[in-house]
Amino acid sequence: MSVEPGVRCVEPDLGDVPIHRDQGGDYALDDIPELFNLGRLESGPDDAVVRVALSADEIRELKVMSDAYSFDFEVGLIDLCVDLYRFASERREKAFVFEQTF
């Protein structure tokens, strides 16, 4: 696994491809279930890793919500939502697990 801070998809295994590079600031992948009430937290291998499971439908809803609330949240969080949407919209999978490393 890459040591560069950011978010990648770990399930299904689509390779160790970064989806979103950490932009610094006060946002994290686990803000999505907390702030948007979408997806669920999953156990990561250690405390330096956050995992969130999202369905393809939830990711589409997340894109709509992030557009609607783009002025209410940190720019990095909105960019993360858009990056997740771009990634998922190019694939046929119905569910994803994303992992953020710090």
Short mmCIF file of N, CA and C in Angstrom, two decimals:
data_model
loop_
_atom_site.label_atom_id
_atom_site.label_comp_id
_atom_site.label_asym_id
_atom_site.label_seq_id
_atom_site.Cartn_x
_atom_site.Cartn_y
_atom_site.Cartn_z
N MET A 1 0.85 -1.19 0.00
CA MET A 1 0.00 0.00 0.00
C MET A 1 0.89 1.24 0.00
N SER A 2 0.45 2.22 -0.72
CA SER A 2 1.17 3.48 -0.81
C SER A 2 1.17 4.18 0.55
N VAL A 3 2.24 4.92 0.83
CA VAL A 3 2.31 5.64 2.10
C VAL A 3 1.82 7.08 1.96
N GLU A 4 1.52 7.49 0.74
CA GLU A 4 1.05 8.86 0.54
C GLU A 4 -0.35 9.01 1.12
N PRO A 5 -0.58 10.03 1.95
CA PRO A 5 -1.90 10.23 2.54
C PRO A 5 -2.96 10.47 1.47
N GLY A 6 -4.07 9.80 1.63
CA GLY A 6 -5.16 9.97 0.68
C GLY A 6 -6.17 8.85 0.80
N VAL A 7 -7.05 8.76 -0.21
CA VAL A 7 -8.13 7.78 -0.22
C VAL A 7 -7.97 6.89 -1.45
N ARG A 8 -8.18 5.58 -1.25
CA ARG A 8 -8.17 4.61 -2.34
C ARG A 8 -9.28 3.61 -2.11
N CYS A 9 -9.63 2.88 -3.14
CA CYS A 9 -10.65 1.84 -3.04
C CYS A 9 -9.96 0.53 -2.66
N VAL A 10 -10.46 -0.15 -1.64
CA VAL A 10 -9.87 -1.42 -1.24
C VAL A 10 -10.79 -2.61 -1.52
N GLU A 11 -12.06 -2.33 -1.80
CA GLU A 11 -12.98 -3.41 -2.15
C GLU A 11 -14.02 -2.87 -3.11
N PRO A 12 -14.21 -3.42 -4.27
CA PRO A 12 -13.44 -4.54 -4.78
C PRO A 12 -11.99 -4.12 -5.03
N ASP A 13 -11.10 -5.08 -5.10
CA ASP A 13 -9.68 -4.80 -5.29
C ASP A 13 -9.47 -4.31 -6.72
N LEU A 14 -9.32 -3.02 -6.87
CA LEU A 14 -9.11 -2.42 -8.18
C LEU A 14 -7.70 -1.86 -8.31
N GLY A 15 -6.79 -2.42 -7.54
CA GLY A 15 -5.42 -1.95 -7.55
C GLY A 15 -5.23 -0.83 -6.55
N ASP A 16 -4.02 -0.53 -6.29
CA ASP A 16 -3.69 0.50 -5.30
C ASP A 16 -3.63 1.87 -5.98
N VAL A 17 -4.79 2.30 -6.47
CA VAL A 17 -4.86 3.54 -7.23
C VAL A 17 -5.43 4.64 -6.33
N PRO A 18 -4.68 5.73 -6.15
CA PRO A 18 -5.23 6.83 -5.36
C PRO A 18 -6.46 7.43 -6.05
N ILE A 19 -7.50 7.67 -5.27
CA ILE A 19 -8.72 8.30 -5.78
C ILE A 19 -8.73 9.77 -5.40
N HIS A 20 -8.22 10.05 -4.22
CA HIS A 20 -8.21 11.42 -3.71
C HIS A 20 -6.94 11.61 -2.89
N ARG A 21 -6.19 12.63 -3.21
CA ARG A 21 -4.99 12.95 -2.44
C ARG A 21 -5.36 13.92 -1.33
N ASP A 22 -4.82 13.66 -0.15
CA ASP A 22 -5.10 14.49 1.01
C ASP A 22 -4.68 15.93 0.72
N GLN A 23 -5.60 16.87 0.94
CA GLN A 23 -5.33 18.28 0.69
C GLN A 23 -5.01 19.05 1.96
N GLY A 24 -4.89 18.32 3.07
CA GLY A 24 -4.71 19.00 4.34
C GLY A 24 -6.05 19.58 4.76
N GLY A 25 -6.12 20.18 5.86
CA GLY A 25 -7.39 20.74 6.31
C GLY A 25 -8.10 19.80 7.27
N ASP A 26 -9.26 20.23 7.68
CA ASP A 26 -10.00 19.52 8.71
C ASP A 26 -11.15 18.73 8.11
N TYR A 27 -10.83 17.68 7.39
CA TYR A 27 -11.83 16.79 6.83
C TYR A 27 -11.25 15.39 6.75
N ALA A 28 -12.11 14.40 6.70
CA ALA A 28 -11.67 13.01 6.59
C ALA A 28 -12.78 12.18 5.98
N LEU A 29 -12.44 11.01 5.50
CA LEU A 29 -13.39 10.09 4.88
C LEU A 29 -14.56 9.77 5.82
N ASP A 30 -14.28 9.63 7.11
CA ASP A 30 -15.35 9.29 8.04
C ASP A 30 -16.33 10.45 8.30
N ASP A 31 -16.07 11.62 7.71
CA ASP A 31 -17.05 12.70 7.76
C ASP A 31 -18.28 12.38 6.91
N ILE A 32 -18.13 11.53 5.91
CA ILE A 32 -19.25 11.24 5.01
C ILE A 32 -20.41 10.58 5.76
N PRO A 33 -20.20 9.48 6.51
CA PRO A 33 -21.33 8.93 7.26
C PRO A 33 -21.86 9.90 8.33
N GLU A 34 -20.95 10.65 8.93
CA GLU A 34 -21.34 11.57 10.01
C GLU A 34 -22.14 12.77 9.49
N LEU A 35 -21.66 13.42 8.44
CA LEU A 35 -22.27 14.66 7.98
C LEU A 35 -23.37 14.46 6.94
N PHE A 36 -23.23 13.43 6.11
CA PHE A 36 -24.19 13.19 5.04
C PHE A 36 -25.13 12.02 5.34
N ASN A 37 -24.85 11.30 6.41
CA ASN A 37 -25.65 10.14 6.80
C ASN A 37 -25.72 9.11 5.67
N LEU A 38 -24.59 8.90 5.01
CA LEU A 38 -24.48 7.92 3.93
C LEU A 38 -23.30 7.00 4.21
N GLY A 39 -23.45 5.73 3.87
CA GLY A 39 -22.37 4.77 4.07
C GLY A 39 -22.27 4.35 5.52
N ARG A 40 -21.26 3.53 5.77
CA ARG A 40 -21.01 3.07 7.14
C ARG A 40 -19.51 2.90 7.36
N LEU A 41 -19.10 3.15 8.59
CA LEU A 41 -17.70 2.95 8.97
C LEU A 41 -17.41 1.46 9.04
N GLU A 42 -16.23 1.07 8.62
CA GLU A 42 -15.77 -0.31 8.73
C GLU A 42 -14.45 -0.29 9.49
N SER A 43 -14.08 -1.42 10.04
CA SER A 43 -12.82 -1.52 10.78
C SER A 43 -11.65 -1.48 9.81
N GLY A 44 -10.68 -0.65 10.14
CA GLY A 44 -9.44 -0.61 9.39
C GLY A 44 -8.40 -1.47 10.07
N PRO A 45 -7.28 -1.72 9.41
CA PRO A 45 -6.24 -2.55 10.01
C PRO A 45 -5.56 -1.92 11.23
N ASP A 46 -5.63 -0.59 11.36
CA ASP A 46 -5.05 0.08 12.52
C ASP A 46 -5.66 1.48 12.64
N ASP A 47 -5.24 2.22 13.65
CA ASP A 47 -5.80 3.55 13.91
C ASP A 47 -5.42 4.60 12.88
N ALA A 48 -4.43 4.32 12.05
CA ALA A 48 -4.01 5.28 11.04
C ALA A 48 -4.79 5.12 9.74
N VAL A 49 -5.81 4.24 9.75
CA VAL A 49 -6.60 3.96 8.55
C VAL A 49 -8.08 4.08 8.89
N VAL A 50 -8.82 4.77 8.04
CA VAL A 50 -10.27 4.88 8.17
C VAL A 50 -10.88 4.22 6.95
N ARG A 51 -11.90 3.38 7.16
CA ARG A 51 -12.60 2.74 6.04
C ARG A 51 -14.09 3.07 6.10
N VAL A 52 -14.64 3.36 4.92
CA VAL A 52 -16.06 3.64 4.79
C VAL A 52 -16.60 2.84 3.60
N ALA A 53 -17.70 2.12 3.83
CA ALA A 53 -18.38 1.37 2.78
C ALA A 53 -19.53 2.21 2.24
N LEU A 54 -19.64 2.29 0.92
CA LEU A 54 -20.70 3.04 0.26
C LEU A 54 -21.22 2.25 -0.92
N SER A 55 -22.52 2.26 -1.13
CA SER A 55 -23.09 1.65 -2.32
C SER A 55 -22.99 2.66 -3.46
N ALA A 56 -23.14 2.17 -4.70
CA ALA A 56 -23.12 3.06 -5.86
C ALA A 56 -24.25 4.08 -5.76
N ASP A 57 -25.42 3.66 -5.27
CA ASP A 57 -26.54 4.59 -5.10
C ASP A 57 -26.21 5.67 -4.08
N GLU A 58 -25.57 5.28 -2.98
CA GLU A 58 -25.19 6.27 -1.97
C GLU A 58 -24.18 7.27 -2.52
N ILE A 59 -23.28 6.79 -3.36
CA ILE A 59 -22.28 7.69 -3.94
C ILE A 59 -22.94 8.70 -4.88
N ARG A 60 -23.94 8.27 -5.64
CA ARG A 60 -24.67 9.21 -6.49
C ARG A 60 -25.40 10.24 -5.63
N GLU A 61 -26.01 9.79 -4.55
CA GLU A 61 -26.70 10.71 -3.63
C GLU A 61 -25.70 11.66 -2.97
N LEU A 62 -24.52 11.13 -2.64
CA LEU A 62 -23.46 11.95 -2.04
C LEU A 62 -23.06 13.08 -2.97
N LYS A 63 -22.96 12.81 -4.26
CA LYS A 63 -22.60 13.84 -5.24
C LYS A 63 -23.63 14.96 -5.24
N VAL A 64 -24.92 14.58 -5.25
CA VAL A 64 -25.99 15.59 -5.24
C VAL A 64 -25.92 16.42 -3.95
N MET A 65 -25.74 15.74 -2.82
CA MET A 65 -25.69 16.45 -1.53
C MET A 65 -24.46 17.34 -1.43
N SER A 66 -23.33 16.86 -1.92
CA SER A 66 -22.11 17.67 -1.83
C SER A 66 -22.23 18.92 -2.71
N ASP A 67 -22.91 18.81 -3.85
CA ASP A 67 -23.17 20.00 -4.68
C ASP A 67 -24.06 20.98 -3.93
N ALA A 68 -25.10 20.46 -3.30
CA ALA A 68 -26.06 21.31 -2.60
C ALA A 68 -25.44 22.02 -1.39
N TYR A 69 -24.51 21.34 -0.71
CA TYR A 69 -23.92 21.89 0.52
C TYR A 69 -22.47 22.33 0.33
N SER A 70 -22.09 22.62 -0.90
CA SER A 70 -20.69 22.91 -1.18
C SER A 70 -20.14 24.12 -0.43
N PHE A 71 -21.01 25.05 -0.04
CA PHE A 71 -20.54 26.23 0.69
C PHE A 71 -20.56 26.02 2.20
N ASP A 72 -21.12 24.89 2.65
CA ASP A 72 -21.24 24.63 4.08
C ASP A 72 -20.09 23.78 4.65
N PHE A 73 -19.35 23.10 3.78
CA PHE A 73 -18.30 22.20 4.24
C PHE A 73 -16.95 22.56 3.64
N GLU A 74 -15.92 22.04 4.25
CA GLU A 74 -14.54 22.24 3.79
C GLU A 74 -14.39 21.85 2.32
N VAL A 75 -13.64 22.64 1.57
CA VAL A 75 -13.42 22.39 0.15
C VAL A 75 -12.85 20.98 -0.08
N GLY A 76 -11.93 20.56 0.77
CA GLY A 76 -11.34 19.23 0.62
C GLY A 76 -12.37 18.12 0.73
N LEU A 77 -13.34 18.27 1.62
CA LEU A 77 -14.39 17.27 1.76
C LEU A 77 -15.27 17.22 0.51
N ILE A 78 -15.60 18.36 -0.03
CA ILE A 78 -16.41 18.40 -1.26
C ILE A 78 -15.62 17.78 -2.41
N ASP A 79 -14.34 18.09 -2.50
CA ASP A 79 -13.49 17.49 -3.54
C ASP A 79 -13.42 15.98 -3.37
N LEU A 80 -13.35 15.50 -2.13
CA LEU A 80 -13.34 14.06 -1.87
C LEU A 80 -14.63 13.43 -2.38
N CYS A 81 -15.77 14.03 -2.09
CA CYS A 81 -17.06 13.50 -2.55
C CYS A 81 -17.10 13.42 -4.08
N VAL A 82 -16.63 14.46 -4.74
CA VAL A 82 -16.62 14.49 -6.21
C VAL A 82 -15.67 13.41 -6.74
N ASP A 83 -14.51 13.25 -6.12
CA ASP A 83 -13.56 12.23 -6.56
C ASP A 83 -14.14 10.82 -6.40
N LEU A 84 -14.85 10.56 -5.30
CA LEU A 84 -15.48 9.26 -5.10
C LEU A 84 -16.53 9.02 -6.17
N TYR A 85 -17.31 10.05 -6.48
CA TYR A 85 -18.33 9.92 -7.52
C TYR A 85 -17.70 9.62 -8.88
N ARG A 86 -16.67 10.36 -9.24
CA ARG A 86 -16.00 10.12 -10.53
C ARG A 86 -15.48 8.69 -10.62
N PHE A 87 -14.86 8.24 -9.56
CA PHE A 87 -14.31 6.89 -9.53
C PHE A 87 -15.43 5.85 -9.70
N ALA A 88 -16.47 5.95 -8.91
CA ALA A 88 -17.54 4.95 -8.92
C ALA A 88 -18.35 4.99 -10.21
N SER A 89 -18.53 6.17 -10.78
CA SER A 89 -19.35 6.28 -11.98
C SER A 89 -18.70 5.62 -13.19
N GLU A 90 -17.41 5.36 -13.13
CA GLU A 90 -16.69 4.71 -14.23
C GLU A 90 -16.64 3.20 -14.08
N ARG A 91 -17.33 2.66 -13.07
CA ARG A 91 -17.27 1.23 -12.79
C ARG A 91 -18.67 0.63 -12.66
N ARG A 92 -18.74 -0.69 -12.83
CA ARG A 92 -20.02 -1.39 -12.76
C ARG A 92 -20.35 -1.91 -11.37
N GLU A 93 -19.40 -1.89 -10.47
CA GLU A 93 -19.62 -2.41 -9.12
C GLU A 93 -20.77 -1.66 -8.45
N LYS A 94 -21.46 -2.36 -7.55
CA LYS A 94 -22.59 -1.78 -6.83
C LYS A 94 -22.22 -1.35 -5.42
N ALA A 95 -21.04 -1.76 -4.94
CA ALA A 95 -20.61 -1.42 -3.58
C ALA A 95 -19.10 -1.25 -3.56
N PHE A 96 -18.67 -0.36 -2.69
CA PHE A 96 -17.25 -0.03 -2.59
C PHE A 96 -16.87 0.14 -1.12
N VAL A 97 -15.62 -0.16 -0.82
CA VAL A 97 -15.05 0.18 0.48
C VAL A 97 -13.84 1.06 0.18
N PHE A 98 -13.88 2.26 0.72
CA PHE A 98 -12.80 3.22 0.54
C PHE A 98 -11.99 3.30 1.82
N GLU A 99 -10.69 3.55 1.65
CA GLU A 99 -9.78 3.60 2.78
C GLU A 99 -8.99 4.89 2.72
N GLN A 100 -8.90 5.57 3.85
CA GLN A 100 -8.08 6.77 3.95
C GLN A 100 -6.89 6.48 4.84
N THR A 101 -5.71 6.80 4.34
CA THR A 101 -4.50 6.70 5.15
C THR A 101 -4.02 8.11 5.44
N PHE A 102 -3.51 8.29 6.65
CA PHE A 102 -3.06 9.61 7.08
C PHE A 102 -1.55 9.68 7.09
#
